[in-house]
XYZ file of N, CA and C in Angstrom:
741
model
N 0.847 -1.142 -0.032
C -0.027 0.012 0.045
C 0.924 1.247 0.018
N 0.517 2.328 -0.785
C 1.324 3.446 -0.912
C 0.585 4.674 -0.597
N 1.315 5.730 -0.099
C 0.639 6.844 0.466
C 1.188 8.197 -0.067
N 0.483 9.291 0.160
C 0.922 10.545 -0.306
C 1.922 11.028 0.772
N 2.690 12.065 0.505
C 3.535 12.766 1.232
C 2.845 13.141 2.615
N 1.648 13.736 2.511
C 0.949 14.238 3.718
C 0.483 13.057 4.625
N -0.004 11.949 4.067
C -0.322 10.889 4.857
C 0.760 10.315 5.679
N 1.911 10.180 4.984
C 3.123 9.691 5.709
C 3.528 10.575 6.880
N 3.578 11.926 6.607
C 3.874 12.928 7.616
C 2.988 12.704 8.789
N 1.678 12.586 8.468
C 0.676 12.539 9.501
C 0.996 11.321 10.454
N 1.370 10.200 9.813
C 1.611 8.988 10.576
C 2.968 9.275 11.527
N 3.854 9.961 10.922
C 5.179 10.171 11.711
C 4.907 11.059 12.905
N 3.950 11.878 12.735
C 3.680 12.843 13.869
C 3.183 12.166 15.132
N 2.542 10.964 14.961
C 2.085 10.206 16.163
C 3.254 9.913 17.109
N 4.373 9.689 16.483
C 5.606 9.267 17.239
C 6.034 10.394 18.186
N 5.631 11.638 17.826
C 6.082 12.787 18.679
C 5.278 12.937 19.934
N 4.202 12.229 20.118
C 3.262 12.279 21.280
C 3.959 11.621 22.411
N 4.023 12.253 23.571
C 4.639 11.700 24.784
C 3.833 10.484 25.321
N 4.410 9.301 25.461
C 3.658 8.159 25.899
C 3.449 8.121 27.375
N 2.357 7.592 27.767
C 2.113 7.358 29.188
C 1.259 6.102 29.402
N 0.844 5.862 30.547
C 0.159 4.576 30.870
C -1.157 4.397 30.138
N -1.243 3.241 29.465
C -2.487 3.009 28.670
C -3.723 2.696 29.619
N -4.872 3.048 29.204
C -6.048 2.746 30.053
C -6.834 1.585 29.460
N -7.606 0.951 30.247
C -8.297 -0.316 29.825
C -9.665 0.022 29.131
N -10.116 1.255 29.199
C -11.380 1.530 28.580
C -11.296 1.507 27.098
N -12.499 1.173 26.436
C -12.518 0.927 24.975
C -12.005 2.045 24.241
N -12.470 3.290 24.592
C -12.098 4.575 23.783
C -11.538 5.558 24.852
N -10.324 6.136 24.322
C -9.652 7.112 25.209
C -9.621 8.417 24.358
N -10.161 9.520 24.856
C -10.280 10.717 23.976
C -8.803 11.403 23.929
N -8.570 12.055 22.857
C -7.431 13.007 22.662
C -6.110 12.346 22.999
N -6.020 11.083 22.677
C -4.798 10.334 22.819
C -4.341 10.302 24.298
N -5.208 10.403 25.199
C -4.859 10.235 26.572
C -4.377 8.871 26.805
N -3.162 8.682 27.390
C -2.561 7.409 27.674
C -2.082 6.600 26.574
N -1.920 7.230 25.388
C -1.359 6.468 24.302
C -0.057 5.820 24.598
N 0.150 4.550 24.486
C 1.391 3.814 24.829
C 2.420 4.079 23.761
N 3.721 3.702 23.989
C 4.701 3.857 22.902
C 4.358 2.924 21.779
N 4.516 3.429 20.560
C 4.074 2.711 19.419
C 5.289 2.120 18.730
N 5.013 0.945 18.101
C 6.019 0.251 17.306
C 5.830 0.294 15.826
N 4.663 -0.195 15.326
C 4.404 -0.200 13.888
C 3.107 0.594 13.634
N 2.986 0.970 12.289
C 1.805 1.738 11.869
C 1.413 1.197 10.551
N 0.090 1.159 10.321
C -0.423 0.635 9.078
C -1.816 1.400 8.892
N -2.118 1.583 7.458
C -3.312 2.171 7.200
C -4.263 1.103 6.426
N -5.349 0.898 6.880
C -6.298 -0.131 6.159
C -6.776 0.435 4.921
N -7.254 -0.488 4.019
C -7.801 -0.113 2.718
C -8.969 0.962 2.896
N -9.658 0.993 3.993
C -10.653 1.956 4.225
C -10.140 3.253 4.867
N -8.904 3.357 5.113
C -8.269 4.595 5.595
C -8.107 4.679 7.085
N -8.445 3.548 7.815
C -8.260 3.560 9.250
C -6.784 3.391 9.642
N -6.397 4.098 10.794
C -4.988 3.976 11.229
C -4.814 2.976 12.405
N -3.869 2.119 12.326
C -3.756 1.009 13.195
C -2.239 0.997 13.627
N -1.982 0.575 14.870
C -0.519 0.537 15.403
C -0.389 -0.637 16.338
N 0.937 -0.974 16.556
C 1.255 -1.951 17.607
C 2.021 -1.333 18.732
N 1.992 -1.895 19.858
C 2.831 -1.481 21.007
C 3.192 -2.698 21.811
N 4.508 -2.726 22.170
C 4.903 -3.865 23.024
C 4.561 -3.775 24.495
N 3.794 -2.865 24.873
C 3.524 -2.699 26.283
C 2.142 -3.394 26.637
N 1.890 -3.628 27.879
C 0.554 -4.050 28.416
C 0.080 -5.295 27.703
N 1.021 -6.224 27.575
C 0.528 -7.519 27.045
C 0.617 -7.600 25.472
N 1.173 -6.622 24.853
C 1.381 -6.711 23.368
C 0.045 -6.182 22.726
N -0.053 -4.844 22.439
C -1.313 -4.285 22.045
C -1.278 -4.102 20.509
N -2.506 -4.296 19.882
C -2.842 -3.823 18.598
C -3.943 -2.912 18.671
N -3.648 -1.625 18.225
C -4.523 -0.512 18.440
C -5.132 0.060 17.216
N -6.339 0.546 17.291
C -6.917 1.324 16.267
C -7.038 2.736 16.779
N -6.660 3.710 15.833
C -6.646 5.125 16.205
C -7.705 5.788 15.368
N -8.609 6.504 16.005
C -9.747 7.140 15.316
C -9.587 8.742 15.095
N -9.522 9.090 13.756
C -9.362 10.500 13.347
C -8.530 11.351 14.170
N -7.413 10.738 14.604
C -6.287 11.388 15.334
C -6.855 11.979 16.718
N -7.972 11.413 17.159
C -8.514 11.904 18.518
C -8.642 10.890 19.525
N -8.951 9.675 19.203
C -9.200 8.668 20.239
C -8.690 7.401 19.702
N -8.611 6.330 20.632
C -8.055 5.054 20.205
C -8.620 3.942 21.059
N -8.488 2.677 20.645
C -8.967 1.528 21.391
C -8.001 0.394 21.075
N -7.976 -0.533 22.063
C -7.340 -1.809 21.822
C -8.182 -2.787 21.203
N -7.777 -3.401 20.118
C -8.545 -4.429 19.445
C -8.014 -5.848 19.715
N -6.790 -5.982 20.056
C -6.301 -7.398 20.390
C -4.940 -7.110 21.254
N -4.723 -8.176 22.090
C -3.456 -8.369 22.715
C -2.823 -9.704 22.290
N -1.552 -9.621 21.867
C -0.920 -10.889 21.403
C -0.257 -11.714 22.490
N -0.013 -11.039 23.652
C 0.745 -11.616 24.675
C 2.282 -11.612 24.578
N 2.747 -10.919 23.526
C 4.169 -10.808 23.286
C 4.579 -9.507 23.028
N 5.388 -9.183 22.070
C 5.818 -7.929 21.673
C 5.488 -7.642 20.180
N 4.311 -7.309 19.779
C 4.031 -7.086 18.350
C 4.818 -5.849 17.819
N 5.300 -5.901 16.597
C 6.067 -4.917 16.062
C 5.459 -4.489 14.634
N 5.892 -5.297 13.600
C 5.376 -4.941 12.258
C 3.832 -5.200 12.106
N 3.220 -4.464 11.332
C 1.815 -4.438 11.148
C 1.490 -4.109 9.704
N 0.600 -4.822 8.938
C 0.278 -4.458 7.553
C -1.013 -5.155 7.176
N -1.765 -4.435 6.208
C -2.946 -4.899 5.672
C -2.706 -5.354 4.272
N -3.512 -6.429 3.853
C -3.591 -6.692 2.466
C -4.749 -5.846 1.860
N -4.917 -6.147 0.470
C -5.972 -5.404 -0.227
C -7.375 -5.702 0.259
N -7.550 -6.911 0.768
C -8.840 -7.369 1.178
C -9.141 -6.829 2.662
N -8.266 -6.170 3.324
C -8.481 -5.572 4.635
C -8.046 -6.531 5.776
N -7.421 -7.655 5.472
C -6.964 -8.508 6.494
C -5.760 -7.907 7.163
N -5.686 -8.097 8.441
C -4.586 -7.417 9.192
C -3.526 -8.487 9.671
N -2.265 -8.277 9.522
C -1.175 -9.117 9.917
C -0.219 -8.418 10.764
N 0.250 -9.193 11.760
C 1.240 -8.581 12.755
C 2.389 -9.533 12.979
N 3.599 -8.967 12.962
C 4.926 -9.816 13.386
C 5.105 -9.536 14.778
N 5.194 -10.673 15.596
C 5.517 -10.548 17.078
C 6.934 -11.040 17.277
N 7.855 -10.159 17.685
C 9.219 -10.540 17.769
C 9.501 -11.479 19.071
N 8.698 -11.189 20.070
C 8.931 -11.988 21.365
C 8.368 -13.394 21.153
N 7.259 -13.579 20.547
C 6.662 -14.879 20.392
C 7.246 -15.647 19.167
N 7.882 -14.935 18.311
C 8.473 -15.551 17.033
C 7.446 -16.082 16.070
N 6.429 -15.202 15.816
C 5.301 -15.714 14.898
C 4.705 -14.539 14.173
N 4.031 -14.898 13.114
C 3.213 -13.963 12.387
C 1.838 -14.321 12.624
N 0.958 -13.223 13.077
C -0.451 -13.378 13.339
C -1.256 -12.754 12.241
N -2.430 -13.394 12.040
C -3.655 -12.658 11.304
C -4.565 -12.298 12.490
N -5.004 -11.080 12.446
C -5.797 -10.545 13.500
C -7.068 -9.812 12.837
N -8.193 -10.316 13.337
C -9.435 -9.686 12.904
C -9.751 -8.405 13.633
N -10.564 -7.607 13.177
C -10.970 -6.382 13.765
C -11.869 -6.570 14.977
N -12.311 -7.820 15.165
C -12.981 -8.149 16.420
C -12.093 -8.606 17.522
N -10.802 -8.800 17.180
C -9.733 -9.195 18.177
C -9.413 -10.682 18.092
N -9.910 -11.382 17.143
C -9.467 -12.782 17.046
C -8.087 -12.924 16.475
N -7.193 -13.645 17.100
C -5.847 -13.832 16.660
C -5.532 -15.264 16.290
N -4.975 -15.445 15.054
C -4.675 -16.622 14.394
C -3.102 -16.680 14.138
N -2.401 -17.682 14.535
C -0.991 -17.818 14.213
C -0.919 -18.280 12.759
N -0.243 -17.608 11.789
C -0.071 -18.071 10.420
C 1.184 -18.892 10.320
N 2.228 -18.533 11.026
C 3.451 -19.260 11.038
C 4.330 -18.970 12.199
N 5.045 -20.031 12.554
C 6.054 -19.838 13.627
C 7.409 -20.471 13.183
N 7.345 -20.895 11.893
C 8.522 -21.730 11.415
C 9.153 -21.115 10.099
N 10.431 -21.517 9.978
C 11.227 -21.175 8.755
C 11.775 -22.441 8.258
N 11.059 -23.115 7.310
C 11.524 -24.388 6.817
C 11.759 -25.418 7.934
N 10.821 -25.346 8.907
C 10.814 -26.237 9.960
C 11.509 -25.796 11.196
N 12.367 -24.741 11.161
C 13.011 -24.138 12.264
C 12.291 -23.081 12.834
N 12.241 -22.726 14.061
C 11.608 -21.646 14.656
C 12.017 -20.221 14.142
N 11.105 -19.391 13.971
C 11.512 -17.959 13.731
C 12.193 -17.460 14.899
N 13.117 -16.473 14.773
C 13.913 -15.950 15.854
C 13.282 -14.711 16.412
N 13.194 -13.645 15.589
C 12.616 -12.513 16.043
C 12.056 -11.683 14.880
N 10.847 -12.109 14.359
C 10.332 -11.341 13.289
C 9.951 -9.940 13.569
N 10.297 -9.009 12.837
C 10.341 -7.618 13.178
C 9.240 -6.770 12.396
N 9.372 -6.794 11.004
C 8.566 -5.954 10.225
C 7.868 -6.854 9.063
N 6.754 -6.284 8.573
C 6.004 -7.065 7.622
C 5.465 -6.149 6.562
N 5.501 -6.678 5.256
C 4.974 -5.921 4.086
C 4.245 -6.954 3.237
N 3.218 -6.315 2.506
C 2.344 -7.275 1.648
C 2.312 -6.701 0.328
N 2.456 -7.460 -0.793
C 2.354 -7.022 -2.164
C 0.853 -6.869 -2.456
N 0.707 -6.239 -3.646
C -0.696 -6.156 -4.109
C -1.345 -7.456 -4.393
N -0.497 -8.428 -4.710
C -1.002 -9.820 -4.938
C -1.227 -10.617 -3.729
N -0.951 -10.090 -2.618
C -1.176 -10.695 -1.350
C 0.031 -11.493 -0.824
N 1.124 -11.382 -1.468
C 2.351 -12.112 -0.952
C 2.932 -11.399 0.289
N 3.180 -12.153 1.361
C 3.605 -11.569 2.685
C 5.037 -11.759 2.833
N 5.731 -10.620 3.087
C 7.301 -10.663 3.273
C 7.494 -10.108 4.636
N 8.485 -10.579 5.375
C 8.844 -9.972 6.692
C 10.318 -10.220 6.961
N 10.747 -9.414 7.837
C 12.220 -9.604 8.248
C 12.274 -10.353 9.638
N 13.117 -11.358 9.574
C 13.424 -12.082 10.792
C 14.728 -11.626 11.348
N 14.660 -10.609 12.148
C 15.830 -9.797 12.492
C 16.812 -10.651 13.274
N 16.368 -11.481 14.201
C 17.269 -12.342 15.030
C 18.048 -13.263 14.194
N 17.559 -13.619 13.000
C 18.245 -14.686 12.126
C 18.832 -14.009 10.896
N 18.864 -12.642 10.767
C 19.507 -11.857 9.750
C 18.953 -12.373 8.333
N 17.632 -12.532 8.238
C 17.161 -12.915 6.983
C 15.829 -12.231 6.656
N 15.497 -12.206 5.412
C 14.208 -11.772 4.880
C 13.345 -12.892 4.286
N 12.172 -13.088 4.789
C 11.362 -14.249 4.381
C 10.065 -13.928 3.669
N 9.558 -14.881 2.990
C 8.285 -14.841 2.352
C 7.374 -15.945 2.895
N 6.154 -15.575 3.222
C 5.207 -16.665 3.769
C 4.563 -17.346 2.582
N 4.581 -18.637 2.605
C 4.000 -19.519 1.554
C 2.527 -19.755 1.846
N 1.837 -20.130 0.802
C 0.430 -20.472 1.037
C 0.204 -21.632 1.987
N 1.268 -22.447 2.166
C 1.232 -23.590 3.107
C 1.499 -23.173 4.527
N 1.796 -21.879 4.818
C 2.045 -21.380 6.092
C 3.552 -21.539 6.595
N 4.451 -21.768 5.664
C 5.871 -21.900 6.030
C 6.542 -20.621 5.574
N 7.587 -20.193 6.329
C 8.363 -19.008 5.960
C 9.641 -19.465 5.192
N 9.766 -18.988 3.871
C 10.841 -19.375 3.103
C 11.931 -18.238 3.053
N 13.181 -18.374 3.347
C 14.024 -17.257 3.117
C 14.120 -16.769 1.822
N 14.036 -15.398 1.627
C 14.344 -14.833 0.253
C 15.816 -14.501 0.259
N 16.386 -13.794 1.254
C 17.810 -13.624 1.336
C 18.193 -13.774 2.767
N 19.531 -14.054 2.988
C 20.028 -14.209 4.280
C 21.273 -13.269 4.346
N 21.894 -13.280 5.538
C 23.152 -12.554 5.772
C 23.044 -11.044 5.445
N 21.854 -10.565 5.923
C 21.672 -9.033 5.997
C 21.726 -8.835 7.533
N 22.582 -7.901 7.995
C 22.895 -7.627 9.309
C 21.660 -7.113 10.009
N 20.881 -7.904 10.793
C 19.801 -7.490 11.631
C 18.811 -6.672 10.757
N 18.153 -7.331 9.752
C 17.164 -6.552 8.913
C 15.933 -6.087 9.770
N 15.531 -4.847 9.501
C 14.425 -4.309 10.305
C 13.277 -3.861 9.422
N 13.155 -2.588 9.126
C 11.994 -2.186 8.369
C 11.930 -2.775 6.862
N 10.764 -2.922 6.396
C 10.573 -3.511 5.076
C 9.418 -2.841 4.451
N 9.492 -2.673 3.044
C 8.423 -2.096 2.244
C 8.448 -2.693 0.944
N 7.342 -2.649 0.125
C 7.289 -3.149 -1.195
C 7.231 -2.015 -2.118
N 7.919 -2.161 -3.257
C 7.975 -1.137 -4.278
C 6.556 -0.812 -4.893
N 6.432 0.286 -5.603
C 5.132 0.677 -6.021
C 4.679 -0.322 -7.144
N 5.567 -0.840 -7.935
C 5.201 -1.836 -8.995
C 5.212 -3.298 -8.481
N 5.405 -3.445 -7.189
C 5.305 -4.880 -6.587
C 6.399 -5.739 -6.925
N 7.517 -5.286 -7.600
C 8.526 -6.134 -8.075
C 9.755 -6.269 -7.056
N 9.867 -5.197 -6.179
C 11.063 -5.189 -5.295
C 10.645 -5.052 -3.788
N 11.473 -5.548 -2.984
C 11.342 -5.388 -1.582
C 12.507 -4.578 -1.067
N 12.155 -3.555 -0.257
C 13.161 -2.661 0.275
C 13.341 -2.943 1.820
N 14.471 -3.150 2.214
C 14.802 -3.508 3.636
C 15.981 -2.591 4.182
N 15.825 -2.075 5.454
C 16.919 -1.446 6.158
C 17.525 -2.320 7.169
N 18.863 -2.212 7.341
C 19.522 -3.115 8.303
C 20.127 -2.261 9.413
N 20.703 -2.987 10.430
C 21.332 -2.380 11.569
C 22.518 -1.402 11.293
N 23.120 -1.628 10.082
C 24.342 -0.864 9.665
C 23.969 0.396 8.897
N 22.625 0.564 8.762
C 22.196 1.808 8.080
C 22.077 1.658 6.560
N 22.268 0.379 6.038
C 22.065 0.098 4.672
C 20.607 -0.098 4.271
N 20.324 0.496 3.083
C 18.995 0.235 2.469
C 19.086 -0.644 1.301
N 18.449 -1.745 1.366
C 18.673 -2.812 0.287
C 17.508 -2.941 -0.608
N 17.677 -2.975 -1.909
C 16.602 -3.230 -2.932
C 16.734 -4.724 -3.341
N 15.715 -5.511 -3.101
C 15.790 -6.965 -3.325
C 14.627 -7.372 -4.281
N 15.017 -8.273 -5.229
C 13.925 -8.707 -6.083
C 13.108 -9.741 -5.277
N 11.821 -9.904 -5.732
C 10.866 -10.635 -4.955
C 11.431 -12.131 -4.680
N 12.197 -12.679 -5.729
C 12.658 -14.032 -5.427
C 14.053 -14.057 -4.818
N 14.596 -12.834 -4.594
C 15.839 -12.814 -3.818
C 17.110 -12.953 -4.713
N 16.817 -13.182 -6.083
C 17.968 -13.422 -6.937
C 18.871 -12.221 -7.130
N 18.255 -11.016 -6.942
C 19.055 -9.748 -7.040
C 18.978 -8.990 -5.781
N 20.105 -8.395 -5.426
C 20.171 -7.626 -4.224
C 21.008 -6.440 -4.471
N 20.535 -5.184 -4.287
C 21.296 -4.050 -4.586
C 21.352 -3.120 -3.304
N 22.544 -2.663 -2.954
C 22.660 -1.735 -1.911
C 22.265 -0.342 -2.381
N 20.984 0.077 -2.224
C 20.466 1.274 -2.769
C 21.078 2.542 -2.152
N 21.217 2.538 -0.792
C 21.682 3.697 -0.176
C 22.187 3.409 1.265
N 22.898 4.205 1.831
C 23.398 4.085 3.124
C 23.034 5.271 3.924
N 22.371 4.998 5.137
C 21.991 6.203 6.005
C 22.968 6.248 7.112
N 23.674 7.389 6.973
C 24.785 7.503 7.917
C 24.362 8.039 9.291
N 23.140 8.566 9.437
C 22.597 9.168 10.613
C 22.410 8.129 11.736
N 22.164 6.845 11.356
C 21.884 5.837 12.365
C 21.096 4.688 11.800
N 20.560 3.876 12.741
C 19.810 2.659 12.342
C 18.420 3.064 11.894
N 17.975 2.735 10.630
C 16.594 3.017 10.139
C 15.563 2.098 10.885
N 14.461 2.675 11.207
C 13.397 1.940 11.962
C 12.188 1.772 11.196
N 12.044 2.531 10.124
C 10.762 2.613 9.406
C 11.000 2.916 7.897
N 10.224 2.308 6.992
C 10.253 2.616 5.608
C 8.893 2.725 5.088
N 8.677 3.751 4.364
C 7.326 3.883 3.715
C 7.534 4.392 2.268
N 6.668 4.166 1.328
C 6.785 4.436 -0.064
C 5.530 5.283 -0.522
N 5.781 6.395 -1.197
C 4.475 7.131 -1.616
C 4.219 6.658 -3.099
N 3.241 7.379 -3.585
C 2.713 6.943 -4.969
C 3.667 7.280 -6.061
N 4.739 8.049 -5.855
C 5.693 8.432 -6.744
C 6.975 7.607 -6.673
N 6.974 6.631 -5.702
C 8.102 5.793 -5.489
C 9.197 6.314 -4.583
N 8.870 7.406 -3.979
C 9.871 7.983 -2.972
C 9.896 6.995 -1.680
N 11.088 6.899 -1.093
C 11.199 6.187 0.139
C 11.325 7.102 1.244
N 10.680 6.889 2.294
C 10.760 7.703 3.546
C 11.364 6.792 4.592
N 12.506 7.258 5.046
C 13.314 6.417 6.065
C 13.269 7.108 7.384
N 12.664 6.505 8.416
C 12.715 7.208 9.730
C 13.970 6.651 10.615
N 14.627 7.670 11.173
C 15.770 7.394 12.149
C 15.440 8.066 13.453
N 14.716 7.310 14.266
C 14.252 7.875 15.537
C 15.405 8.315 16.479
N 16.503 7.720 16.446
C 17.615 8.097 17.351
C 18.028 9.472 17.058
N 17.900 9.951 15.828
C 18.221 11.337 15.405
C 17.001 12.242 15.258
N 15.832 11.684 15.457
C 14.660 12.382 15.156
C 14.540 12.911 13.729
N 14.950 12.036 12.694
C 14.942 12.461 11.411
C 14.147 11.492 10.511
N 13.696 12.131 9.383
C 13.086 11.428 8.330
C 13.809 11.698 6.975
N 14.393 10.678 6.288
C 15.193 10.903 5.153
C 14.331 10.515 3.972
N 14.338 11.296 2.978
C 13.585 10.991 1.701
C 14.494 10.680 0.601
N 14.249 9.567 -0.045
C 15.138 9.031 -1.137
C 14.254 8.981 -2.433
N 14.790 9.204 -3.544
C 14.049 8.898 -4.760
C 14.290 7.441 -5.113
N 13.557 6.919 -6.221
C 13.564 5.476 -6.461
C 15.003 5.009 -6.793
N 15.898 5.952 -7.204
C 17.316 5.630 -7.489
C 18.274 5.537 -6.267
N 17.614 5.958 -5.121
C 18.468 5.927 -3.895
C 19.071 7.294 -3.569
N 18.809 8.291 -4.391
C 19.405 9.593 -4.240
C 18.559 10.310 -3.144
N 19.307 11.043 -2.153
C 18.555 11.691 -1.117
C 17.948 13.001 -1.653
N 16.666 13.203 -1.458
C 15.949 14.386 -1.954
C 15.815 15.423 -0.781
N 15.666 14.846 0.440
C 15.450 15.764 1.616
C 15.630 15.023 2.879
N 16.040 15.798 3.819
C 16.180 15.270 5.304
C 15.470 16.335 6.131
N 14.577 15.942 6.916
C 13.881 16.834 7.834
C 13.681 16.254 9.258
N 13.739 17.162 10.266
C 13.611 16.810 11.617
C 12.096 16.735 11.936
N 11.756 15.622 12.688
C 10.379 15.497 13.116
C 9.866 16.750 13.802
N 10.705 17.341 14.592
C 10.278 18.584 15.280
C 9.912 19.784 14.438
N 10.302 19.712 13.142
C 10.001 20.722 12.225
C 8.590 20.779 11.797
N 7.835 19.541 12.002
C 6.553 19.313 11.510
C 5.454 19.941 12.440
N 4.478 20.581 11.859
C 3.471 21.122 12.699
C 2.527 20.007 13.254
N 2.043 20.092 14.391
C 1.239 19.017 15.005
C -0.143 18.983 14.340
N -0.944 17.942 14.625
C -2.272 17.875 14.069
C -3.258 18.864 14.731
């Protein structure tokens, strides 16, 4: 799924809100008690969803930038979150080592815990192609995986140093991954080709998003920065999150 510049900036702004203790009530007005967030995703209907590793592993829905509610608890540390075109929600839980499918009514189903028979180590981020193919980074095992229809995770590439954020190109042909060394990798869907697209010198990238024009937005929270790259990996802009006006 791809977004406009303004939609991406709006999502980034949520990270600037000071976290505090989450409440158990279904709806909390004006972001009161919003916990620290890990991943963000927008549903096909435009709803904003997030994960948090606090309070038993939360999957959260945020309403019109004003209120939020918990829709599920994984019992672990959910990180990556993504929707497919049909509106099905998927979450990678690094503590439990599994990929969940989660309904909006809160039902959680484990899709996979295995990589060719071996346990997943620490799945981090997740992305889904327009055709419904699910890719995710298994950070603890330094590999990028694809989920098969049979429910097994097949490595696409290995030996990437602690891969983290992941995104799919606008044409669905390439997977973009950031690693702990600040490298941004462009990988073909079958893993046959791997290109070091760019290096982020500022620090470890934690998020990647792609807009409708193919620009990559790389978040570096340790520096409070978002780096914008064009599709060739050239830097177009770097801005501080603090420069953005609040909602």
